[in-house]
Amino acid sequence: MRRAGALLGALLLAACSPGNGDNSAGRIASTDELTARTGPTIDPSTHPGRALFRANCVTCHDGTVPRAPAVVWLEMMAPDAVLAAMATGIMRQQAAHLSADEQRLIAEYLARTPAEAWRQEEAGPPVCAGEHARFDRTDPPAPVLWGHDNRRFVSRQAGGLTSEEVPRLRLKWAFAHPAAQRARSQPAIGWGAIFVGSQDGTVWALDLETGCVRWRTRVSAEVRTGIVLDAETGRAYFGDVLARAHALDAMTGRPIWSTKVSDHPNATITGTPSLGGGQLFVPVSSLEVTSAADPAYACCTFRGQVVALDPASGRERWRTFTVPEVPRTQGRTAAGTQILGPSGAPVWNSPTYDPARNRLYFGSGQNYSSPADGNSNAVHAVDAATGRRLWVTQLTAGDAWNVGCMIGNANCPAEQGPDLDVAASPILLGDMLLVGQKSGEAFGLDSETGAIRWRRRLGHGGTQGGVHFGMATDGVRLFVPINDMADTRDARRYDPRQRGAGIHALDPRTGRLLWSQPANNVCRDSPYCDPGISAAVTAIPGAVIAGHLDGRLRAYAAASGRLLWETDTTRPVRTLSGVTATGGSMSGPGPAVARGHLVVNSGYGLYYHMPGNLLLVFSPGGR
């Protein structure tokens, strides 16, 4: 196998979305280390499935064949989904010569899990009956949070929850995502139901009041994006890790269309698709940086992009690349491997639609190979009707990085990072774009021209530092979550006096600091526990709600930063299906709020963080 699967632990750390890392002198984690809390594993270096995979599969899945998912994505799929693809699905013809036992061994090898330990379809919550089975057409979803409004503010009218009620929040019910060690899909609420995606590719519609199941639909791969509900059409949109965008009938779960938005074998959809101006805008990122762990891999050919689809049919209307130039040969590495570039600048975030100007704004990550160009770590503005580029503002220049840097091979670009993606969605507030970066800085940009009006440093930033998934604003304050892990695992030294882990409030017009609330470190010596805030935050009247990497969900007073309420999501909870489950680190999606309920996913079992599989629903008094 050209790229050993045993490197997965290191690659997953490096491929942390948002962003990647630089660990040229750092310690590489083993797969066992990263999955030690999630059940039995197999040794991929000695398992017989390894030889079978090398002999029968790797030629197409080495990251060079269009439309064939790279190995890193196969390793992240549910084992039964891999087996089904070979037995009865899209790979049926290619796997026809393999026996059932050989197919099972390949699935075991990719999943790192013995077949006897696979958790089969677990009993979910009870199926809804009577009034709880009916969708309330008089209670449509509000156009808030990712997919609609990246200000991430939920008004009293839209959410039914204010800071005065927050201290009375109690757990109402909990749902355990089956066969999962992470819960990354931001829930959406509408028509009296919660819609949420899962690691095994299932999208659930659960009754908001009781948690019973109205419907469930499984697609082929993990759903990491938020679910975007369209109140006018009754459709639900989302993306999966194999770069497919989907539309379902929100009332029945019936698939309407599915569109592969990129043929690149390493492409994926991490950012939530956005609705605006009669179009669905789908951001495309990738993990091609992990393929560069093989010094024989010619890095790199992926370019970040946004694809505009017809929401009714899924047909492509236009496509714009963050890097306009097609990668070409730039020389050879010390190992003699071809260098291709410019490349990279993935789009990790949910695009921001500007209805007044019919524009679209989004951020980009680092270049994957030399040369580093002017399109990485930047904010992009395009015409929403055509995708034509209007302006690009680069916030950090000279940033090219791939996993070759982490393990010290010849594929590492000359720039060697520092990997400072613009990974969070830009926030449009009047004529200002509010932007957070992994550098530990926040910016105010002129939305017309892209000119920087102000910038404010709030932390030292870095590979796993700064702003990750999303800021929020109530119109008066900009709430900026900072991660800044104490152990960044990237072999870089940061000034501990600049560490900004916690949440900060700025004047959105000037960048003036209003208050800072450092993260309360409750981790002590707990492994995989960090106090910073990587997940997106959500603002409501008088408060901002943040899920921390330490598993605590906290609400802070908007005016002062004073702690109003907190709960530990890592404690064991009896769930609706009768099983006891726990949450973990929170990274990726932020809380959803509607009808007086606070809904959040907890669990992020990747990149040295705590696994978990809980969907938690809170309301005042737990009623």
XYZ file of C-alpha atoms in Angstrom:
623
model
C 0.000 0.000 0.000
C 1.575 3.285 -1.066
C 0.334 5.129 2.036
C 0.215 2.987 5.163
C -3.110 2.990 6.923
C -1.275 2.894 10.259
C -0.592 6.605 9.750
C -4.276 7.402 10.143
C -3.960 8.743 13.674
C -1.374 11.277 12.628
C -3.251 12.173 9.495
C -6.492 12.765 11.315
C -4.779 15.065 13.754
C -3.273 16.942 10.872
C -6.498 17.018 8.907
C -8.470 18.698 11.676
C -11.167 20.705 9.998
C -10.871 23.548 10.166
C -7.273 23.519 9.153
C -4.394 21.175 9.286
C -1.182 21.247 11.228
C 2.575 21.492 11.277
C 4.268 18.880 13.407
C 7.576 18.340 11.669
C 9.199 17.528 14.994
C 6.126 16.482 16.933
C 4.962 13.107 18.200
C 2.786 11.043 15.874
C -0.206 9.447 17.528
C -1.120 5.868 16.836
C -4.561 4.826 15.742
C -4.936 2.815 18.957
C -4.125 5.891 21.019
C -6.813 7.947 19.354
C -9.451 5.226 19.606
C -8.588 3.760 22.987
C -11.854 4.950 24.478
C -14.089 3.743 21.684
C -13.894 -0.036 21.923
C -11.885 -2.944 20.488
C -9.516 -2.300 17.590
C -7.385 -4.396 15.281
C -3.706 -3.946 14.408
C -3.845 -2.678 10.826
C -0.189 -3.556 10.180
C -0.776 -7.310 10.688
C -4.470 -7.739 9.898
C -5.087 -9.951 6.783
C -7.410 -7.300 5.382
C -4.390 -5.107 4.737
C -2.959 -7.433 2.084
C -6.384 -7.886 0.498
C -6.899 -4.120 0.353
C -3.451 -3.585 -1.177
C -4.020 -6.261 -3.793
C -7.554 -5.355 -4.787
C -8.418 -1.763 -3.838
C -5.544 0.632 -3.328
C -4.843 1.212 -7.025
C -8.104 3.138 -7.337
C -8.229 4.555 -3.811
C -4.701 5.973 -3.532
C -5.944 9.523 -4.028
C -5.189 9.783 -7.738
C -8.315 8.371 -9.425
C -11.224 10.804 -9.944
C -14.487 9.903 -8.166
C -12.778 7.099 -6.181
C -12.721 8.184 -2.510
C -9.216 8.278 -1.077
C -8.279 5.849 1.682
C -8.726 8.451 4.413
C -12.453 8.670 3.616
C -12.922 4.898 3.466
C -11.336 4.692 6.918
C -13.889 7.162 8.254
C -16.943 5.343 6.883
C -19.142 3.081 8.977
C -17.925 -0.540 8.548
C -21.318 -1.845 7.465
C -21.429 0.889 4.792
C -18.063 -0.273 3.424
C -19.245 -3.881 3.419
C -22.557 -2.979 1.770
C -20.733 -1.080 -0.995
C -18.793 -4.246 -1.844
C -21.628 -6.728 -1.378
C -24.583 -4.982 -2.983
C -23.609 -1.372 -3.711
C -21.477 0.746 -6.012
C -18.397 -1.514 -5.674
C -20.320 -4.730 -6.292
C -18.733 -5.394 -9.703
C -15.171 -4.633 -8.559
C -15.548 -6.860 -5.466
C -17.406 -9.727 -7.142
C -14.293 -11.946 -7.177
C -13.854 -11.588 -3.403
C -15.522 -14.006 -1.017
C -17.824 -12.779 1.743
C -15.050 -13.430 4.289
C -12.516 -11.455 2.237
C -14.903 -8.531 1.940
C -15.434 -8.659 5.700
C -11.675 -8.612 6.323
C -11.270 -5.527 4.129
C -14.059 -3.771 6.002
C -12.465 -4.734 9.329
C -9.118 -3.371 8.205
C -10.566 -0.043 7.092
C -12.740 0.321 10.195
C -9.940 -0.792 12.564
C -12.617 -2.834 14.321
C -13.191 -6.613 14.479
C -16.451 -7.778 12.984
C -17.684 -9.307 16.234
C -17.360 -5.900 17.918
C -19.329 -4.004 15.307
C -22.341 -2.419 16.839
C -25.248 -3.448 14.710
C -28.312 -1.283 14.245
C -29.165 -0.232 17.769
C -32.694 0.291 18.926
C -33.400 3.976 18.570
C -36.037 5.985 20.374
C -39.611 4.825 19.945
C -41.332 5.629 16.674
C -43.759 8.508 16.962
C -47.487 7.938 17.039
C -50.523 10.195 17.136
C -49.959 13.927 17.410
C -46.213 13.563 17.903
C -45.913 11.931 14.475
C -47.402 14.967 12.703
C -45.361 17.918 11.482
C -46.777 21.279 12.545
C -47.065 23.340 9.364
C -47.897 26.421 11.448
C -44.441 26.306 13.084
C -41.938 26.603 10.199
C -38.176 26.762 10.783
C -36.703 30.216 11.378
C -33.954 31.301 8.910
C -31.158 31.334 11.500
C -27.670 29.808 11.961
C -25.604 28.076 9.265
C -27.311 27.753 5.930
C -29.304 30.939 6.415
C -27.668 33.590 8.614
C -24.068 33.342 9.775
C -24.569 36.003 12.448
C -25.628 33.027 14.581
C -28.082 35.132 16.589
C -31.464 33.646 17.536
C -33.986 36.292 18.562
C -36.637 35.824 21.232
C -39.251 35.560 18.503
C -37.299 32.881 16.626
C -35.971 30.926 19.610
C -38.195 31.626 22.595
C -35.200 31.761 24.944
C -33.432 34.668 26.654
C -30.703 35.096 29.239
C -33.276 35.332 32.057
C -34.423 31.765 31.365
C -30.985 30.258 30.777
C -30.184 29.538 34.475
C -33.311 27.349 34.658
C -32.262 25.094 31.770
C -32.478 21.404 32.598
C -32.024 18.279 30.478
C -35.320 17.279 28.888
C -34.216 14.232 26.901
C -31.108 12.739 25.296
C -30.542 10.742 22.127
C -27.543 8.449 21.517
C -26.348 8.427 17.909
C -25.944 4.715 17.088
C -22.488 3.390 16.163
C -20.864 6.802 16.644
C -17.928 8.303 18.490
C -18.571 11.837 17.294
C -21.568 14.080 16.703
C -20.721 16.858 14.265
C -23.951 17.836 12.496
C -25.596 21.063 13.698
C -29.253 20.308 14.481
C -32.003 22.257 12.753
C -35.434 22.800 14.296
C -38.725 23.312 12.508
C -42.277 22.034 12.183
C -42.029 20.742 15.755
C -39.051 18.480 14.989
C -35.273 18.291 15.272
C -33.359 17.311 12.133
C -29.793 16.071 12.621
C -27.164 14.008 10.809
C -25.001 11.201 12.211
C -21.617 9.561 11.767
C -23.101 6.479 10.096
C -24.835 8.610 7.461
C -28.305 8.588 9.036
C -30.396 11.755 9.070
C -32.989 11.763 11.841
C -36.231 13.682 12.285
C -37.092 13.592 16.002
C -40.108 15.054 17.760
C -38.921 18.129 19.664
C -41.076 17.478 22.721
C -40.514 13.756 23.245
C -37.609 12.678 21.016
C -39.603 9.964 19.284
C -38.626 9.190 15.678
C -40.745 10.696 12.918
C -38.469 9.343 10.191
C -34.877 8.308 9.518
C -32.988 8.173 6.209
C -29.495 6.837 5.663
C -27.124 8.084 2.971
C -23.809 6.498 2.042
C -21.434 8.368 4.366
C -21.090 10.510 7.484
C -23.113 13.729 7.619
C -20.915 16.369 9.242
C -22.663 19.472 7.949
C -25.661 21.133 9.499
C -29.135 20.336 8.172
C -30.589 23.289 6.260
C -34.385 23.526 6.274
C -36.283 25.452 3.614
C -39.597 26.661 5.047
C -41.034 27.443 1.594
C -40.362 24.128 -0.134
C -40.256 21.742 2.837
C -36.870 20.434 1.788
C -33.820 19.602 3.931
C -30.310 20.061 2.483
C -26.924 18.790 3.699
C -23.595 17.382 2.537
C -21.655 14.193 3.352
C -17.951 13.380 3.689
C -17.790 11.889 0.171
C -18.602 15.309 -1.340
C -22.231 14.567 -2.116
C -24.891 17.211 -1.563
C -28.374 15.910 -0.770
C -31.945 17.108 -0.648
C -34.663 15.264 1.287
C -38.376 15.826 1.738
C -38.393 17.141 5.311
C -41.869 15.726 5.957
C -41.069 12.140 4.950
C -37.291 11.778 4.661
C -37.701 10.746 1.022
C -34.567 11.501 -1.071
C -35.206 14.126 -3.747
C -31.758 14.386 -5.310
C -28.074 13.703 -4.620
C -25.238 15.457 -6.460
C -21.509 14.697 -6.382
C -20.037 18.204 -6.258
C -16.401 17.270 -6.938
C -14.682 14.418 -8.767
C -11.467 14.857 -6.782
C -10.845 11.684 -4.747
C -9.978 13.698 -1.628
C -12.860 16.174 -1.803
C -15.400 16.497 0.984
C -18.103 18.818 2.297
C -17.354 20.141 5.770
C -19.091 23.532 5.675
C -22.875 23.635 5.709
C -24.499 24.530 2.348
C -26.163 27.951 2.254
C -29.457 29.037 0.718
C -29.748 32.441 -0.919
C -31.189 34.118 -3.982
C -32.848 30.936 -5.207
C -29.628 28.916 -5.114
C -27.874 26.427 -2.841
C -24.180 27.241 -2.343
C -22.034 24.216 -1.433
C -18.475 24.701 -0.094
C -15.883 22.065 -0.980
C -12.811 21.194 1.086
C -10.488 18.181 1.046
C -7.923 16.073 2.869
C -5.437 15.809 0.019
C -2.855 17.094 2.496
C -2.968 13.610 4.044
C -2.017 11.927 0.764
C 1.239 13.904 0.914
C 2.303 11.633 3.812
C 3.478 9.333 1.028
C 6.676 10.894 -0.379
C 5.824 9.267 -3.739
C 2.506 11.161 -3.951
C 2.627 14.099 -6.365
C 1.182 16.905 -4.240
C -1.212 18.496 -4.939
C -4.102 18.977 -7.362
C -7.131 19.890 -5.234
C -8.374 23.490 -5.256
C -11.015 24.844 -2.882
C -14.296 25.708 -4.515
C -17.915 26.708 -4.075
C -20.580 25.150 -6.276
C -23.992 26.746 -6.860
C -26.790 24.214 -7.308
C -30.429 24.445 -8.312
C -32.199 23.660 -5.012
C -35.032 21.848 -6.799
C -32.950 19.525 -8.978
C -29.391 19.564 -7.656
C -28.079 20.595 -11.094
C -24.932 22.707 -11.145
C -25.352 26.368 -12.126
C -21.788 27.569 -11.637
C -18.535 26.699 -9.913
C -15.798 29.030 -8.666
C -12.337 28.006 -7.503
C -10.406 29.719 -4.737
C -7.247 29.119 -6.779
C -8.115 30.084 -10.379
C -4.919 28.632 -11.866
C -4.908 24.913 -12.683
C -2.014 23.235 -10.812
C 1.059 22.635 -12.954
C 4.517 21.192 -12.417
C 6.594 23.367 -10.113
C 9.652 21.125 -9.865
C 10.514 17.984 -7.947
C 11.043 17.141 -4.306
C 14.292 15.829 -2.844
C 12.761 12.355 -3.286
C 12.234 13.029 -6.994
C 8.431 13.359 -6.769
C 6.680 15.913 -8.925
C 5.459 19.079 -7.166
C 2.126 20.387 -8.466
C 0.748 23.801 -7.610
C -0.615 26.188 -6.679
C -3.189 24.107 -4.836
C -5.332 23.901 -1.715
C -7.105 26.919 -0.205
C -10.060 24.675 0.818
C -13.394 26.157 1.860
C -14.193 24.769 5.320
C -17.000 27.224 6.123
C -20.625 27.897 5.278
C -20.760 30.686 2.652
C -22.404 33.979 3.552
C -25.041 35.365 1.170
C -25.507 39.125 0.773
C -29.034 39.748 -0.591
C -28.535 43.504 -1.016
C -25.594 43.034 -3.394
C -26.361 39.469 -4.553
C -22.896 38.466 -3.441
C -21.344 35.500 -1.706
C -18.499 35.633 0.834
C -16.381 32.742 2.133
C -12.977 32.020 3.670
C -10.163 29.781 2.460
C -7.446 27.695 4.099
C -3.738 27.280 3.387
C -2.109 26.159 0.149
C -1.193 22.472 0.040
C 1.990 22.827 -2.015
C 4.450 25.448 -3.157
C 4.092 28.087 -4.335
C 1.919 29.753 -1.697
C -0.247 32.164 -3.656
C -2.502 35.114 -2.848
C -5.676 33.040 -2.516
C -4.927 31.093 0.678
C -5.957 32.227 4.187
C -8.209 34.761 2.532
C -11.746 36.124 2.357
C -13.324 35.808 -1.087
C -16.249 37.747 -2.582
C -17.986 36.517 -5.735
C -21.049 37.444 -7.781
C -23.791 35.098 -6.552
C -25.406 34.957 -10.003
C -22.303 33.790 -11.873
C -19.524 32.963 -9.398
C -17.355 35.704 -10.925
C -14.621 36.826 -8.543
C -15.069 40.355 -7.197
C -12.269 40.675 -4.652
C -9.938 38.610 -2.471
C -8.371 39.830 0.783
C -5.532 37.679 2.066
C -5.050 37.819 5.834
C -1.834 35.743 6.102
C 0.512 35.326 3.151
C 3.111 32.667 2.426
C 1.277 29.707 4.013
C 1.703 26.310 2.340
C 1.530 23.079 4.345
C 0.761 19.378 4.066
C 1.247 16.247 6.191
C 4.723 15.799 4.764
C 5.728 18.576 7.169
C 4.237 16.707 10.100
C 6.232 13.536 9.520
C 9.307 15.156 8.012
C 9.234 13.892 4.440
C 10.199 15.557 1.181
C 6.633 16.567 0.286
C 6.660 19.340 2.899
C 6.494 22.677 1.046
C 9.337 25.135 1.443
C 6.997 27.483 3.352
C 6.271 24.847 6.061
C 3.045 26.501 7.195
C 2.043 28.048 9.603
C -1.479 26.761 8.680
C -3.708 29.703 9.614
C -6.988 29.022 7.804
C -9.909 31.384 7.612
C -12.074 28.492 8.711
C -15.111 30.208 10.274
C -17.905 31.709 8.188
C -17.679 35.465 7.593
C -20.439 37.423 9.337
C -22.213 40.151 7.370
C -23.284 43.072 9.563
C -24.390 46.102 7.564
C -21.469 47.078 5.339
C -18.984 45.161 7.450
C -17.689 41.604 7.198
C -16.562 40.167 10.537
C -13.925 37.479 10.142
C -12.104 35.142 12.544
C -8.866 33.320 11.757
C -6.798 30.523 13.256
C -4.103 33.143 13.811
C -6.017 34.166 16.956
C -7.204 37.369 15.340
C -10.551 38.901 14.448
C -11.021 41.345 11.577
C -13.497 43.865 10.267
C -13.540 44.128 6.458
C -15.384 46.515 4.167
C -17.933 44.269 2.437
C -17.860 46.368 -0.733
C -14.108 46.395 -1.303
C -12.588 43.861 1.102
C -10.393 46.531 2.700
C -9.385 45.764 6.292
C -10.923 48.347 8.635
C -9.674 46.841 11.897
C -7.924 43.787 13.313
C -7.663 42.582 16.888
C -5.394 39.877 18.326
C -7.086 37.754 21.010
C -4.777 34.735 21.268
C -1.564 33.233 19.969
C -3.441 31.077 17.442
C -1.726 28.273 15.547
C -2.406 24.828 14.169
C -5.143 24.097 16.708
C -5.537 27.647 17.978
C -7.460 30.800 17.222
C -10.966 30.862 15.768
C -12.151 27.522 14.387
C -15.812 27.053 13.491
C -17.726 30.233 14.123
C -18.268 33.555 15.863
C -21.641 35.205 16.615
C -23.009 38.712 16.950
C -26.095 40.258 18.521
C -25.530 43.424 16.484
C -23.967 45.241 19.433
C -21.155 42.812 20.247
C -19.061 40.345 18.299
C -18.478 37.151 20.293
C -15.143 35.531 19.406
C -14.346 31.995 20.685
C -10.642 31.130 20.874
C -9.245 27.603 21.090
C -5.480 28.001 21.763
C -4.739 24.526 23.124
C -1.968 24.341 25.708
C -0.417 21.407 23.834
C -0.836 22.262 20.171
C 1.105 19.124 19.101
C 2.648 21.018 16.180
C 6.207 21.418 17.554
C 5.840 25.196 17.528
C 6.434 27.435 20.510
C 3.822 30.023 21.457
C 3.997 32.741 24.073
C 1.817 31.458 26.940
C 1.126 35.070 27.908
C -0.775 35.464 24.626
C -2.933 32.383 25.099
C -6.539 33.427 24.619
C -8.515 30.212 25.190
C -12.030 31.329 26.093
C -14.535 33.825 24.740
C -14.140 37.518 23.991
C -16.529 40.325 23.058
C -15.579 43.111 20.642
C -17.281 46.209 19.297
C -18.054 44.987 15.755
C -17.610 48.463 14.254
C -14.175 49.191 15.698
C -12.734 45.948 17.077
C -12.430 47.485 20.533
C -12.264 44.846 23.270
C -15.349 44.943 25.500
C -14.597 41.969 27.757
C -12.731 38.673 27.917
C -13.693 35.513 29.775
C -10.821 32.991 29.906
C -11.871 29.349 29.732
C -12.125 27.737 33.159
C -9.694 24.812 33.062
C -11.421 21.827 34.657
C -9.384 19.255 32.741
C -6.578 18.741 35.262
C -4.782 15.636 33.940
C -7.668 14.200 31.911
C -6.467 12.903 28.543
C -7.865 14.472 25.373
C -9.385 17.322 27.438
C -8.777 21.004 26.653
C -10.618 24.068 27.945
C -10.690 26.137 24.747
C -13.628 26.789 22.421
C -13.377 25.220 18.965
C -17.121 24.869 18.255
C -19.245 27.651 16.822
C -21.013 29.802 19.406
C -24.667 30.883 19.346
C -26.063 34.178 20.652
C -29.539 34.771 22.093
C -30.944 37.936 23.722
C -28.616 38.742 26.613
C -26.345 35.684 26.339
C -23.897 33.729 24.219
C -23.758 29.916 24.443
C -20.537 27.990 23.865
C -19.601 24.313 23.831
C -16.029 23.734 25.029
C -13.495 21.043 24.207
C -13.676 20.000 27.878
C -17.276 18.862 27.311
C -18.848 21.741 29.240
C -21.709 23.674 27.694
C -21.665 27.218 29.091
C -23.771 30.363 28.752
C -22.184 33.774 29.286
C -23.844 37.153 29.850
C -23.623 39.158 26.638
C -22.886 42.444 28.403
C -20.177 41.268 30.806
C -19.055 37.707 30.083
C -20.290 36.558 33.475
C -21.018 32.825 33.623
C -24.799 32.296 33.710
C -25.083 28.518 33.437
C -23.080 25.412 32.669
C -23.532 21.684 32.368
C -21.114 18.789 31.943
C -22.074 16.851 28.810
C -19.512 14.095 29.488
C -21.531 12.637 32.367
C -23.352 9.368 31.598
C -26.969 9.932 30.586
C -29.829 7.477 30.175
C -31.094 8.009 26.634
C -34.461 7.500 24.947
C -33.322 4.200 23.431
C -32.600 2.831 26.908
C -28.801 2.882 26.582
C -26.492 4.961 28.754
C -24.209 7.226 26.738
C -21.882 10.162 27.198
C -20.961 13.279 25.342
C -17.403 14.487 24.880
C -15.484 17.394 23.442
C -17.577 19.839 21.457
C -16.164 21.085 18.173
C -17.798 21.955 14.899
C -21.494 22.797 15.282
C -22.905 25.194 17.829
C -26.179 24.988 19.754
C -29.563 25.376 18.056
C -32.405 27.239 19.784
C -36.150 27.132 19.054
C -39.433 27.111 20.955
C -37.632 27.632 24.257
C -35.379 24.612 23.706
C -31.584 24.454 23.533
C -30.329 21.563 21.377
C -26.682 20.549 21.046
C -24.527 17.642 19.882
C -21.634 16.509 22.090
C -18.740 14.283 21.017
C -15.683 14.839 18.836
C -13.655 11.639 18.864
C -10.854 12.834 16.580
C -7.629 14.869 16.822
C -6.842 14.090 20.487
C -10.313 15.093 21.675
C -12.912 13.244 23.738
C -15.350 11.013 21.826
C -19.083 11.005 22.494
C -22.394 10.407 20.742
C -25.062 12.497 22.488
C -27.758 14.818 21.217
C -28.965 16.779 24.253
C -32.188 18.773 24.514
C -32.609 21.338 27.316
C -35.527 23.549 28.308
C -36.328 25.729 31.345
C -37.124 23.298 34.129
C -36.699 20.387 31.708
C -40.367 20.582 30.832
